Coordinates of C-alpha atoms and ligand atoms in Angstrom, one line a residue:
M1 CA -6.7 -2.2 17.5
L2 CA -7.4 -5.7 19.0
K3 CA -10.8 -5.5 17.3
Q4 CA -9.3 -4.8 14.1
L5 CA -6.9 -7.6 14.4
N6 CA -9.7 -10.0 15.3
S7 CA -11.7 -9.1 12.1
L8 CA -8.5 -9.3 9.9
L9 CA -7.8 -12.7 11.2
G10 CA -11.1 -13.8 9.9
E11 CA -11.2 -17.4 8.9
Y12 CA -7.7 -17.9 10.4
R13 CA -8.9 -17.0 14.1
L14 CA -9.2 -20.8 15.1
Y15 CA -5.3 -21.4 14.2
A16 CA -4.4 -18.3 16.2
I17 CA -6.3 -19.8 19.3
L18 CA -5.0 -23.4 18.9
S19 CA -1.5 -22.6 18.4
P20 CA -1.0 -21.0 21.9
L21 CA -2.9 -23.7 23.6
L22 CA -0.6 -26.4 22.1
I23 CA 2.4 -24.4 23.1
A24 CA 1.1 -24.3 26.7
G25 CA 1.0 -28.0 26.6
E26 CA 4.5 -28.2 25.2
V27 CA 5.8 -26.0 27.9
M28 CA 4.4 -27.8 30.6
M29 CA 6.1 -31.0 29.7
E30 CA 9.5 -29.2 29.4
I31 CA 9.0 -27.9 33.0
A32 CA 7.9 -31.4 34.4
I33 CA 10.9 -33.2 32.8
P34 CA 13.7 -31.8 35.0
F35 CA 11.6 -32.6 38.0
V36 CA 11.0 -36.2 37.0
M37 CA 14.8 -36.4 36.2
A38 CA 15.7 -35.1 39.8
N39 CA 13.6 -37.8 41.2
M40 CA 15.2 -40.4 39.1
L41 CA 18.6 -39.4 40.3
D42 CA 17.9 -38.9 43.8
N43 CA 15.5 -41.7 44.5
G44 CA 16.4 -44.2 41.8
V45 CA 20.0 -44.0 40.9
L46 CA 21.6 -42.7 44.2
G47 CA 18.5 -43.6 46.5
S48 CA 16.6 -46.6 47.5
G49 CA 14.4 -47.0 44.4
G50 CA 16.8 -49.1 42.4
I51 CA 16.8 -50.1 38.8
S52 CA 13.0 -50.6 38.4
Y53 CA 12.2 -47.1 39.6
T54 CA 14.9 -45.6 37.4
V55 CA 13.5 -47.4 34.3
K56 CA 10.1 -46.3 35.2
M57 CA 11.0 -42.6 35.5
G58 CA 13.2 -42.9 32.3
C59 CA 10.2 -44.1 30.3
L60 CA 8.0 -41.3 31.7
M61 CA 10.6 -38.8 30.7
I62 CA 10.8 -40.3 27.1
L63 CA 6.9 -40.1 26.9
M64 CA 6.9 -36.6 28.0
A65 CA 9.5 -35.6 25.5
V66 CA 7.5 -37.2 22.7
I67 CA 4.4 -35.4 23.7
S68 CA 6.2 -32.1 24.0
L69 CA 7.7 -32.6 20.5
I70 CA 4.3 -33.4 18.9
F71 CA 2.8 -30.4 20.6
G72 CA 5.5 -28.1 19.5
A73 CA 5.5 -29.3 15.8
L74 CA 1.6 -28.8 15.6
S75 CA 1.7 -25.3 17.3
G76 CA 4.5 -24.4 14.9
R77 CA 2.1 -25.3 11.9
M78 CA -1.0 -23.6 13.3
A79 CA 1.0 -20.5 14.0
A80 CA 2.4 -20.3 10.4
K81 CA -1.1 -20.7 9.1
A82 CA -2.5 -18.0 11.2
S83 CA 0.3 -15.5 10.6
T84 CA 0.4 -16.1 6.6
G85 CA -3.5 -16.0 6.7
L86 CA -3.5 -12.6 8.5
A87 CA -0.9 -11.2 6.2
A88 CA -3.0 -12.2 3.2
N89 CA -6.0 -10.7 4.7
I90 CA -4.3 -7.4 5.7
R91 CA -3.0 -7.1 2.1
N92 CA -6.5 -7.6 0.6
A93 CA -7.9 -5.3 3.1
L94 CA -5.3 -2.6 2.1
F95 CA -5.6 -3.1 -1.5
D96 CA -9.5 -2.8 -1.3
Q97 CA -9.1 0.5 0.6
V98 CA -6.5 1.9 -1.8
M99 CA -8.9 1.0 -4.8
N100 CA -11.6 3.3 -3.0
F101 CA -9.1 6.1 -2.5
S102 CA -9.8 9.3 -4.3
F103 CA -6.9 10.9 -6.2
S104 CA -6.1 13.3 -3.3
N105 CA -6.0 10.2 -0.9
V106 CA -3.3 8.7 -3.2
D107 CA -1.4 12.0 -3.4
K108 CA -1.4 12.1 0.3
F109 CA 0.4 8.8 0.7
S110 CA 2.3 8.6 -2.3
T111 CA 2.3 5.6 -4.5
A112 CA 5.7 4.4 -3.3
S113 CA 4.9 4.5 0.4
L114 CA 1.6 2.6 -0.4
I115 CA 3.7 -0.1 -2.0
T116 CA 5.9 -0.3 1.0
R117 CA 3.1 -0.6 3.3
L118 CA 1.5 -3.3 1.3
T119 CA 4.7 -5.3 1.1
S120 CA 7.3 -4.8 3.8
D121 CA 5.1 -3.5 6.3
V122 CA 2.8 -6.4 6.3
T123 CA 5.7 -8.9 6.4
N124 CA 7.0 -7.1 9.5
V125 CA 3.5 -7.6 11.1
Q126 CA 3.2 -11.1 9.9
N127 CA 6.5 -12.0 11.8
A128 CA 5.7 -10.1 14.8
F129 CA 2.3 -11.9 15.0
M130 CA 3.9 -15.3 14.6
M131 CA 6.5 -14.5 17.2
I132 CA 3.7 -13.3 19.7
I133 CA 1.4 -16.2 19.4
R134 CA 4.3 -18.6 19.8
M135 CA 6.9 -17.0 22.1
G136 CA 4.4 -14.6 23.9
V137 CA 2.7 -17.7 25.2
R138 CA 5.8 -19.8 25.8
A139 CA 7.9 -17.3 27.5
P140 CA 5.6 -16.2 30.3
I141 CA 4.4 -19.8 31.2
M142 CA 8.0 -21.1 31.2
L143 CA 9.1 -18.0 33.4
I144 CA 6.3 -18.7 36.0
G145 CA 6.5 -22.5 35.8
A146 CA 10.3 -22.7 36.1
T147 CA 10.5 -20.0 38.8
T148 CA 8.0 -21.9 40.9
M149 CA 9.9 -25.2 40.4
A150 CA 13.3 -23.4 41.3
V151 CA 12.0 -21.9 44.4
L152 CA 10.3 -25.2 45.6
I153 CA 13.7 -26.9 45.2
S154 CA 15.9 -24.3 46.9
R155 CA 14.7 -20.9 48.2
N156 CA 18.3 -19.8 49.0
L157 CA 19.6 -20.6 45.6
S158 CA 16.6 -18.8 44.0
L159 CA 18.2 -15.5 45.3
V160 CA 20.6 -15.5 42.4
F161 CA 17.5 -14.3 40.2
L162 CA 16.9 -11.4 42.5
I163 CA 20.3 -10.0 41.1
A164 CA 20.0 -11.1 37.6
I165 CA 16.4 -10.1 36.7
P166 CA 16.7 -6.2 37.4
I167 CA 19.8 -6.0 35.2
L168 CA 18.0 -7.5 32.4
G169 CA 15.0 -5.2 32.9
V170 CA 17.2 -2.1 32.7
A171 CA 18.8 -3.2 29.5
L172 CA 15.6 -4.1 27.9
F173 CA 14.0 -0.7 28.9
Y174 CA 16.9 1.1 27.3
I175 CA 16.8 -0.9 24.0
I176 CA 13.0 -0.5 23.6
K177 CA 13.0 3.2 24.4
N178 CA 15.6 4.0 21.8
G179 CA 14.6 1.4 19.3
F180 CA 11.3 2.7 18.1
P181 CA 12.2 6.1 16.6
R182 CA 15.2 4.5 14.8
F183 CA 13.0 1.9 13.2
Q184 CA 10.4 4.4 12.1
R185 CA 13.1 6.4 10.4
M186 CA 14.4 3.2 8.7
L187 CA 10.8 2.8 7.2
T188 CA 10.7 6.2 5.9
H189 CA 14.0 5.5 4.2
Y190 CA 12.3 2.5 2.7
D191 CA 9.6 4.7 1.1
T192 CA 12.2 7.1 -0.4
M193 CA 14.0 4.1 -1.9
N194 CA 10.8 2.5 -3.3
A195 CA 9.9 5.9 -4.7
S196 CA 13.2 6.0 -6.6
V197 CA 12.8 2.3 -7.9
Q198 CA 9.4 2.9 -9.1
E199 CA 10.0 6.3 -10.8
N200 CA 12.9 4.6 -12.7
L201 CA 11.1 1.5 -13.8
I202 CA 8.1 3.7 -15.0
G203 CA 10.3 6.0 -16.8
I204 CA 13.1 3.5 -17.9
R205 CA 12.6 4.6 -21.5
V206 CA 13.0 8.2 -20.8
V207 CA 16.0 7.4 -18.7
K208 CA 17.7 5.5 -21.5
A209 CA 16.7 8.2 -24.1
F210 CA 18.5 10.9 -22.1
V211 CA 21.4 8.7 -21.3
R212 CA 20.6 9.4 -17.6
E213 CA 21.5 5.8 -16.4
D214 CA 24.7 6.9 -14.4
H215 CA 22.9 9.8 -12.7
E216 CA 19.9 7.6 -11.8
T217 CA 22.2 4.8 -10.6
K218 CA 24.1 7.1 -8.4
K219 CA 20.8 8.5 -7.0
F220 CA 19.7 5.1 -6.1
T221 CA 22.9 3.9 -4.7
D222 CA 22.9 7.1 -2.4
N223 CA 19.4 5.9 -1.3
A224 CA 20.2 2.4 -0.7
Q225 CA 23.3 3.7 1.3
T226 CA 21.1 5.9 3.5
L227 CA 18.8 3.0 4.0
R228 CA 21.7 0.7 5.0
Q229 CA 22.9 3.3 7.5
A230 CA 19.5 3.7 9.1
Q231 CA 19.1 -0.1 9.3
F232 CA 22.6 -0.6 10.9
F233 CA 21.7 2.3 13.3
A234 CA 18.5 0.5 14.4
E235 CA 19.9 -3.0 14.3
K236 CA 23.1 -2.4 16.3
L237 CA 20.8 -1.5 19.2
I238 CA 18.9 -4.7 18.8
I239 CA 22.0 -6.9 18.7
L240 CA 23.2 -5.6 22.1
N241 CA 20.3 -7.8 23.4
M242 CA 22.1 -11.0 22.7
P243 CA 25.4 -10.5 24.5
I244 CA 23.7 -8.9 27.6
M245 CA 21.4 -11.9 27.9
Q246 CA 24.1 -14.3 27.6
L247 CA 26.3 -12.8 30.1
T248 CA 23.6 -12.8 32.6
I249 CA 22.9 -16.5 31.9
F250 CA 26.6 -17.6 32.3
G251 CA 26.9 -15.4 35.3
C252 CA 23.9 -17.1 36.8
I253 CA 25.1 -20.6 36.1
V254 CA 28.5 -19.8 37.6
A255 CA 26.9 -18.5 40.8
V256 CA 24.5 -21.5 41.1
V257 CA 27.2 -24.1 40.6
W258 CA 29.4 -22.4 43.1
Y259 CA 26.8 -21.7 45.8
G260 CA 24.7 -25.0 45.0
G261 CA 27.8 -27.1 45.0
N262 CA 28.6 -25.9 48.6
L263 CA 25.3 -26.6 49.6
V264 CA 25.4 -30.1 48.3
I265 CA 28.8 -30.7 50.2
G266 CA 27.1 -29.5 53.2
G267 CA 24.4 -31.9 52.7
G268 CA 21.6 -29.0 52.3
L269 CA 20.8 -30.2 48.6
E270 CA 20.7 -33.5 46.6
I271 CA 22.8 -33.8 43.5
G272 CA 19.7 -34.4 41.3
Q273 CA 18.1 -31.3 42.7
L274 CA 21.2 -29.3 41.9
S275 CA 21.0 -30.5 38.3
A276 CA 17.3 -29.8 37.9
F277 CA 17.8 -26.3 39.4
L278 CA 20.5 -25.6 36.8
T279 CA 17.9 -26.7 34.0
Y280 CA 15.4 -24.3 35.6
N281 CA 18.0 -21.7 35.7
S282 CA 18.5 -21.9 31.9
Q283 CA 14.8 -22.0 31.3
I284 CA 14.0 -18.9 33.3
L285 CA 16.8 -16.9 31.7
M286 CA 15.9 -18.2 28.3
S287 CA 12.2 -17.3 28.6
L288 CA 13.4 -13.8 29.8
M289 CA 15.5 -13.6 26.6
F290 CA 12.4 -14.5 24.6
L291 CA 10.2 -11.9 26.4
S292 CA 12.9 -9.4 25.5
M293 CA 12.9 -10.5 21.8
I294 CA 9.1 -10.2 21.8
F295 CA 9.2 -6.7 23.2
I296 CA 11.7 -5.7 20.5
M297 CA 9.7 -7.3 17.7
C298 CA 6.7 -5.3 19.0
V299 CA 8.7 -2.3 18.9
L300 CA 9.8 -3.1 15.3
S301 CA 6.3 -3.8 14.2
R302 CA 4.6 -0.9 15.8
A303 CA 6.0 1.3 13.4
S304 CA 4.7 -0.8 10.6
V305 CA 1.2 -1.5 12.4
T306 CA 0.9 2.5 12.6
R307 CA 1.7 2.7 8.9
I308 CA -0.8 0.0 8.0
Q309 CA -3.6 1.5 10.2
E310 CA -3.1 4.9 8.7
V311 CA -4.1 3.5 5.3
L312 CA -6.9 1.2 6.8
N313 CA -8.4 4.2 8.7
E314 CA -8.0 6.8 6.1
I315 CA -11.4 7.9 5.1
S316 CA -11.8 8.5 1.2
D317 CA -12.5 12.2 1.1
I318 CA -14.8 11.7 -1.8
R319 CA -17.8 10.2 0.0
D320 CA -20.5 8.4 -2.0
A321 CA -24.0 9.5 -2.0
A322 CA -26.0 7.8 0.5
D323 CA -28.7 6.3 -1.6
S324 CA -28.3 5.1 -5.1
S325 CA -29.4 8.2 -6.9
P326 CA -30.7 8.4 -10.6
C327 CA -28.5 8.9 -13.5
P328 CA -28.0 12.5 -14.5
K329 CA -30.8 13.3 -16.9
D330 CA -28.7 15.0 -19.5
G331 CA -25.1 16.1 -20.2
S332 CA -25.4 19.7 -19.1
I333 CA -22.6 21.0 -16.8
E334 CA -22.7 24.0 -14.8
F335 CA -20.0 25.6 -12.6
V336 CA -21.1 28.3 -10.1
N337 CA -18.3 30.4 -8.3
A338 CA -16.3 27.2 -8.2
S339 CA -12.8 27.1 -6.6
F340 CA -10.4 24.4 -6.0
S341 CA -7.1 23.7 -4.3
Y342 CA -5.1 20.4 -4.3
G343 CA -3.9 20.8 -0.7
S344 CA -6.1 21.5 2.2
E345 CA -5.1 25.1 2.6
K346 CA -7.7 27.3 0.9
D347 CA -5.5 30.2 0.0
N348 CA -3.5 28.5 -2.7
L349 CA -6.2 28.0 -5.1
T350 CA -5.5 26.2 -8.4
L351 CA -8.9 27.1 -9.9
E352 CA -10.6 30.3 -8.9
N353 CA -14.0 31.9 -9.4
I354 CA -15.1 29.5 -12.2
N355 CA -18.6 30.5 -13.6
L356 CA -19.5 28.2 -16.7
N357 CA -22.7 27.0 -18.3
I358 CA -22.4 24.1 -20.8
R359 CA -25.8 23.0 -22.4
S360 CA -26.2 19.2 -23.0
G361 CA -24.9 18.1 -26.3
E362 CA -22.5 21.1 -26.9
I363 CA -19.1 20.5 -28.2
V364 CA -16.8 22.6 -26.1
G365 CA -13.0 23.3 -26.8
I366 CA -10.7 24.2 -23.9
I367 CA -7.6 26.1 -24.8
G368 CA -4.8 27.4 -22.4
G369 CA -1.1 27.2 -21.7
T370 CA 0.3 24.4 -19.8
G371 CA -0.3 24.6 -16.1
S372 CA -3.4 26.9 -16.6
A373 CA -5.4 24.2 -14.8
K374 CA -7.3 22.8 -17.9
S375 CA -6.9 19.2 -16.6
T376 CA -7.8 20.3 -13.1
L377 CA -11.0 21.8 -14.2
V378 CA -12.3 18.6 -16.1
Q379 CA -11.1 16.3 -13.4
L380 CA -13.8 17.9 -11.2
I381 CA -16.8 16.7 -13.4
P382 CA -16.6 12.9 -12.7
R383 CA -15.4 13.9 -9.1
L384 CA -11.9 12.5 -9.3
Y385 CA -11.4 15.5 -7.0
D386 CA -13.9 17.5 -5.0
L387 CA -14.5 21.3 -5.2
S388 CA -13.1 23.4 -2.4
G389 CA -15.8 26.1 -2.9
G390 CA -18.9 26.8 -4.9
Q391 CA -21.0 24.4 -6.8
L392 CA -20.8 22.0 -9.8
L393 CA -23.9 20.8 -11.3
V394 CA -24.2 17.9 -13.8
G395 CA -27.6 17.2 -15.4
G396 CA -29.1 19.9 -13.2
H397 CA -27.9 18.4 -9.9
P398 CA -25.0 18.9 -7.7
V399 CA -22.4 16.1 -8.5
K400 CA -22.3 15.1 -4.8
E401 CA -25.9 13.9 -5.1
Y402 CA -25.1 11.1 -7.5
A403 CA -23.7 7.8 -6.5
L404 CA -20.1 7.8 -7.8
D405 CA -20.6 4.7 -9.9
T406 CA -23.6 6.3 -11.7
L407 CA -21.7 9.6 -12.2
R408 CA -18.7 8.0 -13.5
G409 CA -20.8 5.8 -15.7
C410 CA -22.2 8.7 -17.4
V411 CA -18.9 10.8 -17.7
S412 CA -16.3 9.1 -19.8
M413 CA -12.9 10.6 -19.3
V414 CA -9.7 10.0 -21.8
L415 CA -6.9 11.2 -19.3
Q416 CA -3.9 13.1 -20.5
K417 CA -1.7 10.2 -19.4
N418 CA -3.5 7.2 -20.6
V419 CA -3.3 3.7 -19.2
L420 CA -3.9 0.5 -20.9
F421 CA -3.7 -2.7 -19.1
S422 CA -1.8 -5.9 -20.2
G423 CA -4.3 -8.1 -22.0
T424 CA -5.8 -8.2 -25.5
I425 CA -7.0 -5.1 -27.2
R426 CA -10.5 -6.5 -27.0
E427 CA -10.2 -6.8 -23.3
N428 CA -8.9 -3.3 -22.9
L429 CA -12.0 -2.0 -25.1
L430 CA -14.4 -3.8 -23.0
W431 CA -13.4 -1.8 -19.9
G432 CA -15.6 0.8 -21.5
N433 CA -18.6 -1.4 -21.8
P434 CA -18.4 -5.1 -20.8
D435 CA -21.6 -5.9 -22.8
A436 CA -20.5 -4.4 -26.1
T437 CA -21.2 -6.4 -29.1
Q438 CA -18.6 -6.9 -32.1
E439 CA -20.6 -4.4 -34.0
D440 CA -20.2 -1.8 -31.2
L441 CA -16.6 -2.6 -31.1
D442 CA -16.3 -2.0 -34.8
R443 CA -18.3 1.2 -34.8
A444 CA -16.4 2.7 -31.9
C445 CA -13.1 1.7 -33.4
Q446 CA -14.1 3.2 -36.7
A447 CA -14.9 6.5 -35.1
A448 CA -11.7 6.6 -33.1
Q449 CA -9.7 5.6 -36.2
V450 CA -8.3 2.7 -34.5
K451 CA -9.8 0.1 -37.0
E452 CA -7.1 1.0 -39.7
F453 CA -4.4 -0.4 -37.5
I454 CA -6.2 -3.1 -35.6
D455 CA -6.9 -4.7 -39.0
K456 CA -3.0 -4.5 -39.9
F457 CA -2.4 -6.6 -36.8
P458 CA -2.3 -10.3 -37.6
D459 CA -4.4 -11.1 -34.5
G460 CA -6.6 -8.1 -34.9
Y461 CA -8.7 -7.6 -31.7
E462 CA -6.9 -10.4 -30.0
T463 CA -3.4 -8.7 -30.2
L464 CA -1.8 -8.9 -26.8
L465 CA -0.9 -5.5 -25.4
E466 CA 2.1 -5.4 -23.0
Q467 CA 2.0 -3.6 -19.7
G468 CA 1.2 0.0 -20.1
G469 CA 0.6 -0.8 -23.9
T470 CA 4.2 -0.3 -24.8
N471 CA 4.0 -2.2 -28.0
L472 CA 1.8 0.5 -29.5
S473 CA 2.7 4.1 -30.6
G474 CA 1.6 7.0 -28.5
G475 CA -0.9 8.0 -31.1
Q476 CA -2.2 4.5 -31.3
K477 CA -2.6 4.2 -27.6
Q478 CA -4.4 7.5 -27.5
R479 CA -7.0 6.4 -30.1
L480 CA -7.6 3.2 -28.4
C481 CA -8.3 4.9 -25.2
I482 CA -10.8 7.2 -27.2
A483 CA -12.6 4.1 -28.7
R484 CA -12.8 2.7 -25.1
A485 CA -14.4 5.9 -23.8
L486 CA -16.7 6.0 -26.8
L487 CA -18.0 2.4 -26.1
S488 CA -19.6 3.3 -22.8
Q489 CA -22.1 5.6 -24.5
P490 CA -21.6 8.4 -21.9
K491 CA -23.6 11.4 -21.6
I492 CA -20.4 13.4 -21.1
I493 CA -17.1 12.8 -22.7
I494 CA -13.9 14.5 -21.8
L495 CA -10.8 14.1 -24.0
D496 CA -7.8 15.7 -22.1
D497 CA -5.4 16.5 -24.9
S498 CA -6.0 13.1 -26.1
T499 CA -5.0 13.6 -29.8
S500 CA -1.7 15.3 -29.1
A501 CA 0.2 12.4 -30.6
V502 CA -2.1 12.2 -33.6
D503 CA -1.6 13.8 -36.9
T504 CA -3.9 16.6 -37.9
A505 CA -5.8 14.7 -40.6
T506 CA -6.7 11.9 -38.4
D507 CA -7.3 14.3 -35.5
A508 CA -10.1 15.8 -37.8
K509 CA -11.4 12.4 -38.8
I510 CA -11.6 11.2 -35.1
R511 CA -13.7 14.5 -34.3
E512 CA -16.0 13.8 -37.2
G513 CA -16.3 10.1 -36.1
M514 CA -17.1 11.3 -32.6
R515 CA -19.8 13.6 -33.9
Q516 CA -21.5 10.8 -35.7
E517 CA -21.1 8.2 -33.0
L518 CA -22.1 10.4 -30.0
K519 CA -25.2 12.4 -31.0
G520 CA -26.5 14.3 -27.9
T521 CA -23.4 13.8 -25.9
T522 CA -21.7 16.7 -24.5
V523 CA -18.0 16.7 -25.5
L524 CA -15.1 18.6 -23.7
L525 CA -12.1 18.8 -25.8
I526 CA -8.9 20.0 -24.2
A527 CA -6.3 20.7 -27.0
Q528 CA -3.1 22.5 -27.8
R529 CA -4.0 23.0 -31.4
I530 CA -6.5 25.7 -32.5
T531 CA -7.6 23.5 -35.5
S532 CA -8.7 21.0 -33.0
V533 CA -11.1 23.2 -31.4
C534 CA -12.0 25.8 -33.9
D535 CA -15.3 24.2 -35.0
A536 CA -16.5 23.7 -31.4
D537 CA -19.8 25.3 -30.4
K538 CA -17.9 27.3 -27.9
I539 CA -14.2 27.7 -26.8
I540 CA -13.0 28.3 -23.4
V541 CA -9.8 30.0 -22.9
M542 CA -8.1 29.2 -19.6
D543 CA -5.4 31.4 -18.1
N544 CA -3.6 30.7 -14.7
G545 CA -6.6 29.0 -13.0
T546 CA -9.3 31.4 -14.2
I547 CA -11.5 31.5 -17.3
N548 CA -10.2 34.2 -19.4
A549 CA -12.8 34.2 -22.2
V550 CA -15.6 32.0 -23.6
G551 CA -16.8 32.3 -27.3
T552 CA -16.8 30.8 -30.7
H553 CA -13.6 30.8 -32.9
E554 CA -14.6 33.8 -34.6
E555 CA -15.8 35.8 -31.6
L556 CA -12.4 34.9 -29.8
L557 CA -10.3 35.9 -32.6
Q558 CA -12.0 39.2 -32.8
S559 CA -12.1 39.9 -29.0
N560 CA -9.4 37.8 -27.1
E561 CA -5.9 38.6 -27.1
I562 CA -4.5 35.3 -25.8
Y563 CA -6.5 33.3 -28.3
R564 CA -5.3 35.5 -31.3
E565 CA -1.7 35.1 -30.1
V566 CA -2.0 31.4 -30.0
Y567 CA -3.7 31.2 -33.2
E568 CA -1.2 33.5 -35.0
S569 CA 1.8 31.6 -33.5
Q570 CA 0.4 28.3 -34.8
Q571 CA -0.3 29.8 -38.3
K572 CA 3.0 31.6 -38.6
G573 CA 5.3 28.8 -37.4
G574 CA 3.4 26.5 -39.7
L575 CA 3.3 24.5 -36.6
P576 CA 0.5 21.9 -35.9
Q577 CA -2.3 23.2 -38.0
Ligands
LIG1 N1 -2.0 16.2 -8.3 C1 -1.6 17.4 -8.0 N2 -1.2 17.8 -6.8 C2 -0.8 19.2 -6.6 N3 -0.8 20.1 -7.6 C3 -1.1 19.6 -8.8 C4 -1.6 18.4 -9.2 N4 -1.9 18.3 -10.4 C5 -1.6 19.5 -10.9 N5 -1.2 20.3 -10.0 C6 -0.9 21.8 -10.3 O1 -2.0 22.4 -10.6 C7 -1.7 23.4 -11.7 C8 -2.6 23.1 -12.8 O2 -2.3 21.9 -13.5 P1 -3.1 21.2 -14.7 O3 -4.6 21.3 -14.4 O4 -2.6 19.8 -14.9 O5 -2.8 22.2 -15.8 P2 -3.0 21.9 -17.3 O6 -3.7 20.7 -17.5 O7 -3.6 23.1 -17.8 O8 -1.6 21.8 -17.9 C9 -0.3 23.2 -12.0 O9 0.4 24.3 -11.3 C10 0.2 22.0 -11.3 O10 1.4 22.1 -10.7
LIG2 MG1 -3.3 18.9 -18.6

């Protein structure tokens, strides 16, 4: 963990070292001042030193106070630089890591939890780190220094601490032992609340359309309430710390004044010494209080550190091929006895016994009910997920032999749930191919039937898209995503129900356009409408995670019951043709 911290500190390491050093200087001054003061009182004011000695000691004290102040201010600044720098570096490292995650890594953590880890958890660590490099140095030095001075002044009076310290120790032990699980529970509730916020913000249009605001608000309030309870449960333990500390400090002061006063009257102690002893008394107990606060902070942040480490140490379960392998030579795809499960348990298979051979350049339609694992099947081709069993060959080689970048550069996928990013239409299109010329853009947009509506926008290609492309219609978004995929001139293109929001006539035009634009590219077309796939070279009928049949439209109409039923229902109902 220390090694990880060291590398995460990076360029801020120097500040993290300087800050404690400066604090050490500050504390030493603070310890020396009462000693000088005792001298001034006993030897100057009350003793034989006279006015000149008193003034000399007074000036020395002022000098020390100024030095201590400067050191303190500088160290605070350094500590702030180090801790904010650390937080920035942790966030960057986490973000990098998440970008490398496979889909199943993200599934494992959940998006909401990743957000909490990148925000609140990092802030907790940042605060704890700041506290540790400041207080963690200050408190022990002060404790040792002040105790030494107190024992030097009066060994008898120091016995008071022998009673106070064990009391504090027991109280602290109790707080730390019970605090950790409470804070861990609190953070889990944070995840739940974030999940609820995230879900509602993404789905705000659906929430409004179904007039579910009240229901969702109630759900959120319940979450917030549970979080409040968990926070209160954890914090109420922590606030116990303060009264226990104060009780001990005041108890000690009373004991010292009582016992020390008697010693002064009996002549065993000077007045200046008693006053210095009282200052050391406060310093010792204050440093103990700081120590306890540091312990509590560590407990609090330990839960966060664990959660951050889980992400940093997670190994993306899709490992890149070691050396950069060549591009697939063509767009052929072959599944051999392939099976797949989303979880780690192999008995709950989403895909089972898949054997399939697609030649390069073929146009293949995929039909099947919702949940029949059509999307799952095609996601395996660009390795968004890895197979659980069997083999998958692209261009004649197992997919695992290609470098991920190369493979995904050759396989373009238009996902069922499409994502556009805020920016202009041109910027979004260029994701497909950053080097595309205007001519390339025009051709791809023509083929995907995007051109007709881009030309209607006053700003054309420079039209700004809002986050998620909310200022476009569903069909427009789908077509834009197809154009984006076409631009990369892939060897394989996969369209996962990508024209569901497009009317039948435009759908046919898009297919025709693609055929023109992508000569030699293998096309996988998942569709609900038979008309979208009927002119494909072959059609795959999926049923419940297995391939039910493969054939042309005519063959399947003859021989396959599922296909015939779907066809007839779409004909009869006059539904989408
Ligand atoms: N990320 C996921 N994690 C776990 N199960 C999933 C995930 N995605 C899909 N599934 C499950 O896998 C099955 C097939 O889903 P999918 O391939 O999306 O079907 P289709 O695209 O044919 O509608 C469904 O039962 C679905 O619940
Ligand atoms: Mg699907």
